[in-house]
Structures are given as C-alpha cells and as structure tokens.
Coordinates of C-alpha atoms and ligand atoms in Angstrom, one line a residue:
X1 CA -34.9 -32.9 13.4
X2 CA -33.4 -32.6 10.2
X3 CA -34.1 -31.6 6.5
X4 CA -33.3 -33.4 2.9
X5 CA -31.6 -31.8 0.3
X6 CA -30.5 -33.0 -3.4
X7 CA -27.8 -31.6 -5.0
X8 CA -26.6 -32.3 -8.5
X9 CA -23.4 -31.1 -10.1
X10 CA -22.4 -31.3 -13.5
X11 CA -18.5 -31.9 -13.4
X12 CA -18.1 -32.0 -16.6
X13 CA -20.1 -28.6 -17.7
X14 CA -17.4 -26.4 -17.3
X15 CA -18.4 -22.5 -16.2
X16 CA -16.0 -19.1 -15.6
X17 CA -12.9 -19.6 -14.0
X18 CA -12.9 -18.5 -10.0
X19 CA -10.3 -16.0 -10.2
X20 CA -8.1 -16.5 -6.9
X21 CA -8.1 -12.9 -6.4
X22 CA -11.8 -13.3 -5.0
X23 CA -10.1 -14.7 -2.2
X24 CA -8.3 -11.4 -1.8
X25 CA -7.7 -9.7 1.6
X26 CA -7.3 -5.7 2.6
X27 CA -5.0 -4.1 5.7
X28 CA -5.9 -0.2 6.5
X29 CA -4.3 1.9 8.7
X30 CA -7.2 1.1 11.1
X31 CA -6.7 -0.1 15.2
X32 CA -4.5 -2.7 15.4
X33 CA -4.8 -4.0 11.7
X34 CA -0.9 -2.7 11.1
X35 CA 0.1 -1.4 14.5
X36 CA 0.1 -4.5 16.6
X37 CA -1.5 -6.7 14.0
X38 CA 0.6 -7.6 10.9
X39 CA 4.0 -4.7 12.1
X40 CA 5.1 -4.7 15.6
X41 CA 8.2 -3.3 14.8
X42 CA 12.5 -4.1 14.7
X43 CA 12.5 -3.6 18.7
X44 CA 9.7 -6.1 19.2
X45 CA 10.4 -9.0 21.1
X46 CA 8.2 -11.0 18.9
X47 CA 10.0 -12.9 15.6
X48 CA 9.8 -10.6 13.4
X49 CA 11.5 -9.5 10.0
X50 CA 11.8 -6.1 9.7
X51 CA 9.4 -5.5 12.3
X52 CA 6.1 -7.4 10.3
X53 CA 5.0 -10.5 12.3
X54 CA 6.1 -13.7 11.7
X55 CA 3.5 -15.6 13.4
X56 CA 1.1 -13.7 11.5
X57 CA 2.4 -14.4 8.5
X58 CA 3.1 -18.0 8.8
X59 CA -1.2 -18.4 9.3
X60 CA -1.9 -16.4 6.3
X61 CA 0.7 -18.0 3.9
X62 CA -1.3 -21.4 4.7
X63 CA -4.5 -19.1 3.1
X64 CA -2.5 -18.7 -0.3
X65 CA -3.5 -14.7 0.1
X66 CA -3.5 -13.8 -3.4
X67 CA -4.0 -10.1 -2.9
X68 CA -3.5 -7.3 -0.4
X69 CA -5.5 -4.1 -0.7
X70 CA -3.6 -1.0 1.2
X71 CA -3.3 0.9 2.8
X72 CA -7.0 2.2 3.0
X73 CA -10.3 2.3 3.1
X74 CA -10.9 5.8 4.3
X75 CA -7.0 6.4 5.5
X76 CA -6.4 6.1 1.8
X77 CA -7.6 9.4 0.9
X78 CA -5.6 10.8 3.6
X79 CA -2.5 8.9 3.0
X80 CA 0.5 11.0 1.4
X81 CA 3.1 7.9 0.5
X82 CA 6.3 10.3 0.5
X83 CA 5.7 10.7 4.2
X84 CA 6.2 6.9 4.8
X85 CA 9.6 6.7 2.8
X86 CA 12.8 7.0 3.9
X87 CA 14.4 6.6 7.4
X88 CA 11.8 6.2 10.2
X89 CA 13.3 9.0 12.4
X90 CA 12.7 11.5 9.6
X91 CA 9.2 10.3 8.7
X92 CA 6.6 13.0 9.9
X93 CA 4.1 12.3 11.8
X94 CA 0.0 12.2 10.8
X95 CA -3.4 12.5 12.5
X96 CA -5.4 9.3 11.3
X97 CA -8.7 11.7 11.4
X98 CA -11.0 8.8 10.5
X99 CA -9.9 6.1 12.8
X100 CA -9.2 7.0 16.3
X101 CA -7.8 10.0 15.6
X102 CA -4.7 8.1 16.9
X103 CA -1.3 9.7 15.7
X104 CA 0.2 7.7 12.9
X105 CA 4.1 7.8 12.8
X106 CA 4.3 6.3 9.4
X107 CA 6.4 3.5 10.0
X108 CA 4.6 1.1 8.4
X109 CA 5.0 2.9 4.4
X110 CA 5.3 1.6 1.0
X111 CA 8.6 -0.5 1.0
X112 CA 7.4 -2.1 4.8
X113 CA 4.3 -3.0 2.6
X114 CA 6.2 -4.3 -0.3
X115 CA 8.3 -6.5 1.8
X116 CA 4.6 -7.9 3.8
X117 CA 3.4 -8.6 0.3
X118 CA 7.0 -10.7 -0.8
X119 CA 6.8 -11.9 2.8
X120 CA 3.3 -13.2 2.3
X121 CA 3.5 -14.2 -1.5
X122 CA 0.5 -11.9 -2.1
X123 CA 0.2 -9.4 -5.3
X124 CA -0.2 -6.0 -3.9
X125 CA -3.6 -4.0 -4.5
X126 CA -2.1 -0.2 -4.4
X127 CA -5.5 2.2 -3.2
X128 CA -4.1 5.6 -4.2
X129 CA -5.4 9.3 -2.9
X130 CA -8.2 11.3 -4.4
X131 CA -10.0 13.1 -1.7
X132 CA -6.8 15.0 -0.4
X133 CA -3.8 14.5 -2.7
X134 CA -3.1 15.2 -6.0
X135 CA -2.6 13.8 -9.7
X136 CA 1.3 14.3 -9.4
X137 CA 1.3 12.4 -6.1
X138 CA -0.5 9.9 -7.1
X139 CA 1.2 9.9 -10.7
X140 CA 4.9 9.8 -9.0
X141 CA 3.4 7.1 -6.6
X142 CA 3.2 5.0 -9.6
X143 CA 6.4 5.9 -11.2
X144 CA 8.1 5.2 -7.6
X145 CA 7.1 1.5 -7.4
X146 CA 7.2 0.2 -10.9
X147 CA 9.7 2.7 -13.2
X148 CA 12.9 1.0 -14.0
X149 CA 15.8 3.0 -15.2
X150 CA 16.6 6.4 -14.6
X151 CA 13.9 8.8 -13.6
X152 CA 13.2 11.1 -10.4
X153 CA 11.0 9.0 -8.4
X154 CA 13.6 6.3 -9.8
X155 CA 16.4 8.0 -7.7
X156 CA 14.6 8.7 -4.7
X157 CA 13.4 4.8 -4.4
X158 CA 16.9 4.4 -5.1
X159 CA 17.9 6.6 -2.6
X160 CA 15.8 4.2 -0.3
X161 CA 17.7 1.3 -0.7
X162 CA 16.0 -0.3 -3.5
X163 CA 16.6 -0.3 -7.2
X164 CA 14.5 -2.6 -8.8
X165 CA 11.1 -1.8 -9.9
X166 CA 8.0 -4.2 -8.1
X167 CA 5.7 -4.9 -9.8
X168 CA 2.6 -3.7 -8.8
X169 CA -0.8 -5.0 -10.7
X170 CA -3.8 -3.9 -8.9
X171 CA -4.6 0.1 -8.4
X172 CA -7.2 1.7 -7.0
X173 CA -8.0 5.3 -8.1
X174 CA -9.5 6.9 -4.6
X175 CA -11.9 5.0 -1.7
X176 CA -15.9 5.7 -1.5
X177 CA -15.2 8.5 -3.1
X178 CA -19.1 9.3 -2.5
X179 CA -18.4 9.3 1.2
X180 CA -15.1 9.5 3.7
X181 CA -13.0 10.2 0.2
X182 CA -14.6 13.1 -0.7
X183 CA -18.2 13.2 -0.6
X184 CA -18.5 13.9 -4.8
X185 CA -21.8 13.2 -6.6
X186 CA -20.7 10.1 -9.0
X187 CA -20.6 12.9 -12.1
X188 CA -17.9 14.8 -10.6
X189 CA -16.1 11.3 -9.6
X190 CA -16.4 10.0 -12.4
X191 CA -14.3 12.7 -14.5
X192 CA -11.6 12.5 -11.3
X193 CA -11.4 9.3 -12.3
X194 CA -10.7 9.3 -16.0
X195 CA -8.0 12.2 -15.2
X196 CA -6.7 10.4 -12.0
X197 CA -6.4 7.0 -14.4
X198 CA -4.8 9.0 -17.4
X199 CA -1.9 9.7 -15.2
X200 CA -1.2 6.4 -13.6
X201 CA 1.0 4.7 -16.4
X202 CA 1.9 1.9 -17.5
X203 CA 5.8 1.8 -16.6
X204 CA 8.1 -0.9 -18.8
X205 CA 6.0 -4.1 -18.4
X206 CA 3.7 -2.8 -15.3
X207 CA 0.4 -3.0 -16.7
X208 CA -1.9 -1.8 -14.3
X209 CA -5.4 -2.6 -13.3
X210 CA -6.6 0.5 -12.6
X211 CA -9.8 -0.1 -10.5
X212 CA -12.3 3.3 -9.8
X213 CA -13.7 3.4 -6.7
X214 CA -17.5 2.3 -6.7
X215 CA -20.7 2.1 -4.9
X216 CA -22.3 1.1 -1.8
X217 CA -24.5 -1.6 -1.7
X218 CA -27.2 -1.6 -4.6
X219 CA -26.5 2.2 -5.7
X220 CA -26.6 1.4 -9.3
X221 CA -26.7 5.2 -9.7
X222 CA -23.2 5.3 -8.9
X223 CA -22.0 2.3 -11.0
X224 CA -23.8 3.7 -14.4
X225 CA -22.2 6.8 -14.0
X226 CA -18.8 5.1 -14.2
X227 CA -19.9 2.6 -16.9
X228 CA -20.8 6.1 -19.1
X229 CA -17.4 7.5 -17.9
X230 CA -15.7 4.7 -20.0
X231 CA -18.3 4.2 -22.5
X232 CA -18.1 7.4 -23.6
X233 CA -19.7 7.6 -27.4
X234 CA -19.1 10.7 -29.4
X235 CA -16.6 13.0 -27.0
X236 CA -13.9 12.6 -29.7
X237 CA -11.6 9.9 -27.5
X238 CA -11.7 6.3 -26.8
X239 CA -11.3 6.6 -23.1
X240 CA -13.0 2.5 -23.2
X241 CA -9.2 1.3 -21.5
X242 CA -8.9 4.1 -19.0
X243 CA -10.1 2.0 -16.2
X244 CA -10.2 -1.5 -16.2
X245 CA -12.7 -2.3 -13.2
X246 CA -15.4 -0.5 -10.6
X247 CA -15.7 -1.5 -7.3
X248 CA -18.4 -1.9 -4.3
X249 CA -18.1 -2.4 -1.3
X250 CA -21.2 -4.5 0.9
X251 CA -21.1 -5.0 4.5
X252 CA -23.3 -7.5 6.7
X253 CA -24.9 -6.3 9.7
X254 CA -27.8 -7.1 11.9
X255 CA -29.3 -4.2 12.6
X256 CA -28.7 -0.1 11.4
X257 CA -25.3 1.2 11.7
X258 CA -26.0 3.1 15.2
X259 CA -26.8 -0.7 16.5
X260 CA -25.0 -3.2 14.5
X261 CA -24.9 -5.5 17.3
X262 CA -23.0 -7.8 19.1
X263 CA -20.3 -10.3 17.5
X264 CA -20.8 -13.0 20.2
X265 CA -24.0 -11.9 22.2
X266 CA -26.7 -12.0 19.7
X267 CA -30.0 -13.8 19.8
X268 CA -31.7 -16.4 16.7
X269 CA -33.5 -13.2 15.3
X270 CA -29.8 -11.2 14.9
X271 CA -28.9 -15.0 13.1
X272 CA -32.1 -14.8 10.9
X273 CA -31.5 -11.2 9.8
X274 CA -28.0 -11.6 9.8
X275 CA -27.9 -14.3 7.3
X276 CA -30.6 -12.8 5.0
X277 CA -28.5 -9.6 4.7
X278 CA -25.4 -12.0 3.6
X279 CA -27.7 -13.9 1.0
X280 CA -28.5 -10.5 -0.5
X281 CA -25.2 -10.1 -1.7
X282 CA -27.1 -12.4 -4.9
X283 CA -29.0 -9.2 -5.8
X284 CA -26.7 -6.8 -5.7
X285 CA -24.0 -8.3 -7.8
X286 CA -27.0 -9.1 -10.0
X287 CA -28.2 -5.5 -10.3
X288 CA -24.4 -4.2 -10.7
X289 CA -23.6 -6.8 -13.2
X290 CA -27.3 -5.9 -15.1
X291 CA -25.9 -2.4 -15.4
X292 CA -22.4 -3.3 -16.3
X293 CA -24.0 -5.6 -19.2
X294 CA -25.7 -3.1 -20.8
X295 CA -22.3 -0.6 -21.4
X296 CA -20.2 -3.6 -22.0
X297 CA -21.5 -6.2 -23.0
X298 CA -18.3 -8.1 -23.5
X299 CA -17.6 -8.2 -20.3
X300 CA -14.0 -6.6 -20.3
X301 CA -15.2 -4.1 -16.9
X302 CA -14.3 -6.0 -14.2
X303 CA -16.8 -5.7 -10.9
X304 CA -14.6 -5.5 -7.7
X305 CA -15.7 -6.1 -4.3
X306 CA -13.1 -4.9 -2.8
X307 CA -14.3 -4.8 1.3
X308 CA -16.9 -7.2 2.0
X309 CA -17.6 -8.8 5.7
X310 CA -19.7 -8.5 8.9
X311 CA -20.0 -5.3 10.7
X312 CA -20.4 -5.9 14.5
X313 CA -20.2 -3.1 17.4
X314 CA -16.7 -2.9 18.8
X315 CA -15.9 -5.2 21.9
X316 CA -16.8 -3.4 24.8
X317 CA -13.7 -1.5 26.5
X318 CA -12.1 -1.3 23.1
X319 CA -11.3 2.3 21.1
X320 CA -14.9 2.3 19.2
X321 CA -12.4 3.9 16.3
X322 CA -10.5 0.9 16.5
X323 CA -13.4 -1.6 14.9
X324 CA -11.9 -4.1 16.7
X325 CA -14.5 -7.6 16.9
X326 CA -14.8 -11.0 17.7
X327 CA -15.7 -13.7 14.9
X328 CA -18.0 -16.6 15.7
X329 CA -19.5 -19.7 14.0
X330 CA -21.9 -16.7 12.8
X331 CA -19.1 -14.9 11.3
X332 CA -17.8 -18.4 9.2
X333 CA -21.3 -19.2 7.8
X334 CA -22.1 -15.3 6.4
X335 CA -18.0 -16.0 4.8
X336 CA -19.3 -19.7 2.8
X337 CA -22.5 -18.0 1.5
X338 CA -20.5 -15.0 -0.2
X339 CA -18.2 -17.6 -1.7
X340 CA -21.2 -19.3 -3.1
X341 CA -22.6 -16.3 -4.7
X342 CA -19.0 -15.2 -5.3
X343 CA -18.2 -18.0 -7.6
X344 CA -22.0 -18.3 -9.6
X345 CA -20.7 -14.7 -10.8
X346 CA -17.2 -15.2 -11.4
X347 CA -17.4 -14.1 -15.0
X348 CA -18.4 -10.8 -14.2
X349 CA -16.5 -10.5 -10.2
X350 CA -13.0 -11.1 -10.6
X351 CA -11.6 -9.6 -7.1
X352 CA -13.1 -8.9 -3.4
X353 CA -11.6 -8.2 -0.3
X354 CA -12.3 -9.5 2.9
X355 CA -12.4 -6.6 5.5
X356 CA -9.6 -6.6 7.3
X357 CA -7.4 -9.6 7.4
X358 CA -6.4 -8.9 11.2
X359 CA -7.9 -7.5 14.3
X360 CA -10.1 -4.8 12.5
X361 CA -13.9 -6.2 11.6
X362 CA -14.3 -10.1 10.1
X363 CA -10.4 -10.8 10.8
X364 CA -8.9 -14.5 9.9
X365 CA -6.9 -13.8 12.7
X366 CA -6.7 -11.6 16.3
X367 CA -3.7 -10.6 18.0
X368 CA -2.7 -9.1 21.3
X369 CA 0.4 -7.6 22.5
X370 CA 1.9 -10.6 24.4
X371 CA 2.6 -12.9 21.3
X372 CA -1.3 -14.1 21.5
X373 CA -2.4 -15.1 18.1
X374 CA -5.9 -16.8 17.5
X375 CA -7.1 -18.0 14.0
X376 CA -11.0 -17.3 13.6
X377 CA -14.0 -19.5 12.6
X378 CA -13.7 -16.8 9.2
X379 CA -10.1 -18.1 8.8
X380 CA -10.6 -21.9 8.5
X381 CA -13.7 -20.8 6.0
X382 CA -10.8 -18.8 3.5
X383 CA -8.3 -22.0 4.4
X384 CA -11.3 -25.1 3.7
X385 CA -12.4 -23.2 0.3
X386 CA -8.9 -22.2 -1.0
X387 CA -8.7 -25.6 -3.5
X388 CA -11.4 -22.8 -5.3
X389 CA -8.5 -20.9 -6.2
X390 CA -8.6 -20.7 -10.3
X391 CA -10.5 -23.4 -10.7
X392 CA -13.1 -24.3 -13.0
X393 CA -16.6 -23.4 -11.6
X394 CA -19.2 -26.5 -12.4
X395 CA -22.9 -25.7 -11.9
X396 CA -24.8 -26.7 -8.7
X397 CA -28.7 -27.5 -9.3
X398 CA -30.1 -28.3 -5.4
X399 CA -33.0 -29.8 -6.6
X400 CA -34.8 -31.0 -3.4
X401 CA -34.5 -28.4 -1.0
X402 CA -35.9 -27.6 2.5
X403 CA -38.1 -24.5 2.2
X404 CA -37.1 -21.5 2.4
X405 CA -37.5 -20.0 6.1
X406 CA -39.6 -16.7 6.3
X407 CA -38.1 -13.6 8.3
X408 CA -39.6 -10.5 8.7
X409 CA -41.1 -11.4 5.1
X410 CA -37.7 -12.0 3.4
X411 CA -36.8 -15.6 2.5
X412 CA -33.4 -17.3 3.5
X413 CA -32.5 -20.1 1.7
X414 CA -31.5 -22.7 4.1
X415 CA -28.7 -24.6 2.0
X416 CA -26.1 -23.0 -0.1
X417 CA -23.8 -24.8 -2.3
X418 CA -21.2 -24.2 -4.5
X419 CA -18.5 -26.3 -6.8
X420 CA -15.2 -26.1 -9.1
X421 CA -12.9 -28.6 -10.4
X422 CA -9.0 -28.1 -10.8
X423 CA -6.4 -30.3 -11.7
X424 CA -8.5 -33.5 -11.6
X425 CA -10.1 -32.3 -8.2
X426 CA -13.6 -31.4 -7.5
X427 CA -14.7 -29.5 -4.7
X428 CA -17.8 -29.0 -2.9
X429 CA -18.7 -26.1 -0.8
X430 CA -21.9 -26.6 0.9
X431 CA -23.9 -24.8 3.9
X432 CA -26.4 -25.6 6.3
X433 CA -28.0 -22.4 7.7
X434 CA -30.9 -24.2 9.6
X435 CA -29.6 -23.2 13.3
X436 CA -31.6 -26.2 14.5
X437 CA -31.6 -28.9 11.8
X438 CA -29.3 -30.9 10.6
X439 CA -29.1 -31.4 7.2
X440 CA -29.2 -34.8 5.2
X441 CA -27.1 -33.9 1.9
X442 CA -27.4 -36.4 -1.3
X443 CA -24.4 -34.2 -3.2
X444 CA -25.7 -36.1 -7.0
X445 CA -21.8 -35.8 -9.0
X446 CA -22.4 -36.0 -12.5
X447 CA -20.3 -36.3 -15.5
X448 CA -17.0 -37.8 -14.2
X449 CA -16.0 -41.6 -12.3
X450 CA -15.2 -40.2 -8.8
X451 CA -12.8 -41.8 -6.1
X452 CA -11.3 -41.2 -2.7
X453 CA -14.3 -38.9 -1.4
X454 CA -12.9 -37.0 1.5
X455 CA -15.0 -34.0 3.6
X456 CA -14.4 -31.4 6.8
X457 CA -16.6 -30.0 8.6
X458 CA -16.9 -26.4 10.4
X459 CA -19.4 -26.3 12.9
X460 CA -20.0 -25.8 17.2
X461 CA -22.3 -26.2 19.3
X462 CA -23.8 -23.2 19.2
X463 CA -23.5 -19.9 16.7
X464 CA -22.1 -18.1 19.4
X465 CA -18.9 -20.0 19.6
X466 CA -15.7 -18.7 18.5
X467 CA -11.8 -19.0 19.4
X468 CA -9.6 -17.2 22.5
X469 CA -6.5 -17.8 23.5
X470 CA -7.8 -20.0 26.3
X471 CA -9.8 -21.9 23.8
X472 CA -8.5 -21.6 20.3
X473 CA -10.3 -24.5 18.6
X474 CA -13.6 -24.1 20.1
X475 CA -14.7 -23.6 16.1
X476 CA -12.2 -25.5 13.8
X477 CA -12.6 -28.2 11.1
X478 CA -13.0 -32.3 11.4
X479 CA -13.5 -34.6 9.5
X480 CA -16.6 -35.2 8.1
X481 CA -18.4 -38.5 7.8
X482 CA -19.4 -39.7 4.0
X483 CA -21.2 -42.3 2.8
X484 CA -21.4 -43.8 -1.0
X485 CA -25.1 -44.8 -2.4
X486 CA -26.1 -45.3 -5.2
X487 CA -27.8 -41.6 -5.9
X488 CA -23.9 -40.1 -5.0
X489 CA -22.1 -39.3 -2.0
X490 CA -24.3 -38.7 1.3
X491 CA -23.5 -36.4 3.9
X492 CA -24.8 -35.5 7.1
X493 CA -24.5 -31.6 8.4
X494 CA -25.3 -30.6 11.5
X495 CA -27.5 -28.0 12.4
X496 CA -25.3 -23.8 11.3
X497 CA -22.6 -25.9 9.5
X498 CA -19.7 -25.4 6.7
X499 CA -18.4 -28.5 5.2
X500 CA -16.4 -29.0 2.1
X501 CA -15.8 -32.5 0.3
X502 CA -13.5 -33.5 -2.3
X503 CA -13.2 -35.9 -4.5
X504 CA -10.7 -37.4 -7.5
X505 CA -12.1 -37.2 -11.1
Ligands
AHR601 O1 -13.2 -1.2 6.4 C1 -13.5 -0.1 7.2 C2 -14.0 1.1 6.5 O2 -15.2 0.8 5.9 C3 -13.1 1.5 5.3 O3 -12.1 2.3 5.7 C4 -14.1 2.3 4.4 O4 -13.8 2.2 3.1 C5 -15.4 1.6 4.7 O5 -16.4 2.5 5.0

C-alpha cells in the first residue's frame, strides 16, 4: 500500500534564519546524565580528559551541539555553584532531593562544565537558582564566569586555576519556577524575575541572554504574565531589556504521567496518540507566539524551548528517579516532526533543548559502565538534519496530501516536511508517519537549477526497533533511492520513515 504526496518548495523565497541553537541540547544532574554519562571521572579506566568521556564526546561533536543547558531542570534550583568549585576533596556533599535522592559529591561543577562545553565546541546555557538560593549567589555566579580583572569572585576563580573570563551567552533566571523551582503563581515569578535579571550583568563584553523561566505546555497564563513583566507601561522604568527571552518546556507522552508508557513495548494506538501529541507542538508555539505578538510586536522576546522530548516510563529494574529510557524508531520520528514545526517558527523560536543528551529521557546516546556506548535512532535524526543549522528556511506547500488519519477524534497529518538552503545547499527534511504505508514523494523544487540530488533514509522494520550494544545499527541511515522526472525529484519512503535529500543550487 502506499500514499502520494506533492511537495513544492520555493528555493528562492527566502524565510527566518533556523537559528542553530534550536538544535540545542541540556545535561542535569539527573541518573546517569553526568555521573556515568558525559563524567566518569580522572580514575576511570575509560579515555577520558579530566574525567569527561571521550567517547562521548567524539559522537556529539559529529552533532555540531551548538548549546548546552546545565546543570538543571529541577537540580537547578537546588544547585549552590560555590559547592562545586575548588578541589574535589573539599567539595561538600548534596542530597539531589528531586532525582533519586542519590548523594551528589559535586564533582562535576562549573569549571568540569566549562571544560565539557570547550571540549564539545558547544556555547554554554548557564540555568541559575531561584527557588533556593539567592540574588548574591546568583549575581557572584555571573561575575565568577565572565568578570575580567580584579574583583572578588575574580580572585577566587583565580584561586581555581583559571584567570580568564569565559564567556558565557545564554542564562537562565530559575527552572518551572511554577512547579519543582518554587511552586510561585506567575505574578510573584514574574517580579523574581525582573530582580533576579537586574542583578546578572553584563561583565566587559559578556552580554547575556538572560532567559526567564516559562510555562508548561499551552499555559498562556504564565507566558502573558512575563510578557507584562517586560512590557511594563507607566511604572516609571523601561525594564523592556531586562530579559531577553521566556521559555517552555513540552514533553511527548502516550498516555498521563502515572502511565506514560513503554519506550519499546507499545502498541499502534500508543504510535497514534504518541505522534498526535508531538504534532501539537504547532499549537502551542502558535498560542505562545499569539501572546508574545501582542506585547512585542517586533519580535525582540525570544520564545525558548528549552526541554522538549518523549517521556517514557523508566526501563524496568532501573532507579524510577533515574529517568533512564530506551529510544526507538518511535522516538526519531516524534524528533523530525518538532524540527519541522521548529523551523516554520523560527522567527519567533530561537533556542530548544532536547531533554537530555545522554542516558536520562530521549538521549542521542546510552552508556553503561563497561565502555558501552550506543548512538540512538534520536541521534542520527539531530546528525541527518544538522545542514539546518543557520540556514535559510524556504517554504514547503505539500499540496497533494494523503488524508489526514483520525485518532480518538484528533487528526495526524501523515507527512511532515520541512526545508532551508545554506551556502548553495538545499535541504529537505521530510516524514512519513503512515506506520503501514509507504509513501510516494514528488518533492516539486522551485526557483533554482538543481544538481547532484543525494538522500538517506532512517527507517526499520518496525517502530519498535532501536539500538543495543549487541545490535547498534538496528535503526541507522542509508541511502535513499531518487529519481528525476520531469515534476522534480521522486522519492520513495517506506512505511514510519525520516529521510533527508540534498541538493546543489
Ligand atoms: O528533564 C527532566 C525534568 O523535567 C527537569 O528537571 C524538569 O525541568 C522537568 O520537569
């Protein structure tokens, strides 16, 4: 069985630029995400540099990571970054309260993340304390990482073994605030956040993107109330530059949170609703952006998503505080349809965050203590799409479509394309969700002569598929089959399948 589709692209209308940082990634102090995951420590017999994971690394770098949020999530709010300084003997000890409540030694702190970051070649996304610390501690934090000179917090990183400044662009003022960071109405957040903001400077040439934390899902509530915090007419100040963006965070499940269901055991109804939840990610950006619009209409806000991804019960046996899950085909396909929606609102979403870039929720990769290392079906979705880094987003018309399929009377669109050009390359992003047939693609490329059409494909036999270490490329890209007509390039995808296609223009 299989469906047509039409697709035409305008190369040569250009639209926003896809800001690389939508490709951006996040590492809390969450199961194995640090511990075991990215740090294994100097005494490790795995190659390591300064204890953080060269394998590891090595897999992401081919990614291009062009952000790393830390080092929370909830443990943010609970984090106090002058316990993870200094020598590692001397650095007390913590009871991670939300996750586990495993005792964290703080080993992994701020310069062990500085040097991941360098190590990686990603910009570091700073998410700073609200619920339990303080303005000073947040305000030295600052002043620690990116003050040059002479200063206190200059001496003591000094004191630390490192005298120049980094420089540290992305900041985030607190972590669902409205929940595990301090369970505030958004009124009360909202003023926390203007004072928080006031007192993370601009050191030298830092310039900081402060970012306050935002909503779940579609509470709009929540993101007006931060729009009026910086749109505040008639109180005397301009407080329009305090922050510079507002977050959400939107996670994909199948069922409630007290059965989210199984990563790898699931059934074509978990697919259905699965999928539909992912598509929905349209409508909420939608509504946040609507709201954004109407404060600034300019556009200067930025919306960041900054923890995105599927939500699956814990393997069975593991720490249920560990969030530890397995990624299948299913896992790949919910990661291409947020890119597609990601990039039609790229004016508006200029950063999200995959949750969590290893062994914790929709990981690109899964590690175990004997040197294992396996790279998900999620990963080769980040490493297919990457050429989408700052490019030029071109609009995608599918103008002959197969019909939308019904489920539980919400409709899932059953092919999901997007495109960008960059540096006289087009690519294609396109997504069969039919889980039974295969779809016959005409991709229409308007606007530009086109040459040397190449495509991969991301697909198994069944949705349920996904990489061990006995099996690592049970779900990893091929090449993909193209044709030339005289309508365009023709493709061919097989039933619950990624493929990307590029061509010279
Ligand atoms: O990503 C796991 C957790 O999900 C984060 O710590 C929290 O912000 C969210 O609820």
């Amino acid at each position: 069985m299989s469906t047509a589709s039409r697709v035409v692209i305008d190369l040569d209308v250009p639209g926003p630029i896809i800001s690389r940082h939508l490709y951006g990634h996040f590492a809390e102090h969450l199961g194995r995400c640090i511990y075991g995951g990215f740090y294994v420590g100097e005494d490790s017999d795995l190659p390591n540099e300064g204890g953080i994971r060269l394998d590891v690394v090595e897999a992401l770098r081919a990614l291009n990571i062009p952000n790393l949020r830390w080092p929370g999530g909830c443990f943010a709010d609970e984090y106090h970054w002058k316990d993870g300084i200094g020598p590692k003997a001397d650095r007390p000890s913590m009871v991670n309260t939300h996750w586990g409540n495993v005792e964290e030694n703080n080993h992994f702190g701020t310069h062990e993340f500085m040097a991941l970051c360098e190590l990686l070649g990603a910009e570091p996304y700073v998410n700073g304390n609200v619920g339990s610390g303080t303005v000073q501690e947040m305000s030295e934090w600052v002043e620690y990482l990116t003050r040059d000179g002479d200063s206190p917090m200059v001496r003591l990183r000094k004191a630390n073994g490192r005298d120049e400044p980094w420089k540290i662009p992305f900041w985030g003022i607190g972590n669902e605030t409205w929940g595990c960071g301090g369970n505030m109405r958004a009124e009360a957040y909202a003023d926390l956040a203007r004072q928080y903001a006031t007192f993370c400077r601009d050191h030298g040439d830092n310039k900081l993107y402060r970012i306050a934390a935002g909503a779940s899902d579609d509470n709009l509530v929540w993101t007006e109330a931060l729009m009026k915090a910086v749109s505040c007419l008639g109180c005397g100040r301009d407080v329009r530059n305090l922050f510079q963006a507002i977050s959400f965070h939107y996670y994909t499940l199948a069922g409630p949170w007290d059965s989210k269901g199984s990563a790898t055991d699931f059934d074509l109804d978990d697919y259905y609703r699965t999928m539909v939840k992912a598509q929905d990610i349209d409508r909420i950006i939608r509504g946040h952006s609507a709201v954004m619009d109407a404060y600034d209409p300019e556009r200067k806000i930025g919306l960041v998503l900054d923890e995105w991804g599927t939500w699956w019960d814990v393997e069975p046996g593991t720490n249920p505080g560990f969030l530890y899950q397995q990624n299948a085909l299913r896992d790949a396909l919910v990661a291409s349809v947020h890119f597609d929606v990601f990039h039609k609102h790229a004016e508006r979403l200029v950063m999200a965050n995959i949750a969590q870039t290893v062994n914790v929720l929709q990981a690109m990769i899964l590690t175990d203590e004997s040197g294992g290392l396996v790279l998900t079906p999620t990963y080769h979705v980040f490493e297919m799409n990457k050429g989408h880094h700052d490019a030029t987003s071109v609009p995608v018309h599918v103008v002959e479509r197969p019909a939308p399929y019904e489920h539980d009377g919400k409709a899932l669109e059953l092919l999901s394309a997007s495109a960008s050009v960059k540096d006289g390359q087009a690519l294609v992003s396109v997504t069969n969700l039919d889980p039974s047939a295969s779809a016959d693609v005409v991709l229409d490329l308007r606007g530009a002569e086109i040459r040397n059409p190449a495509g991969r494909l991301l697909t198994a036999p069944k949705l349920q598929f996904h990489n061990t270490t006995a099996d690592p490329a049970a779900v990893a890209p091929v090449a993909l089959d193209l044709e030339t007509d005289a309508r365009g390039l023709r493709v061919t995808l097989p039933p619950h399948s990624f493929a990307t296609i590029t061509v010279e223009v």
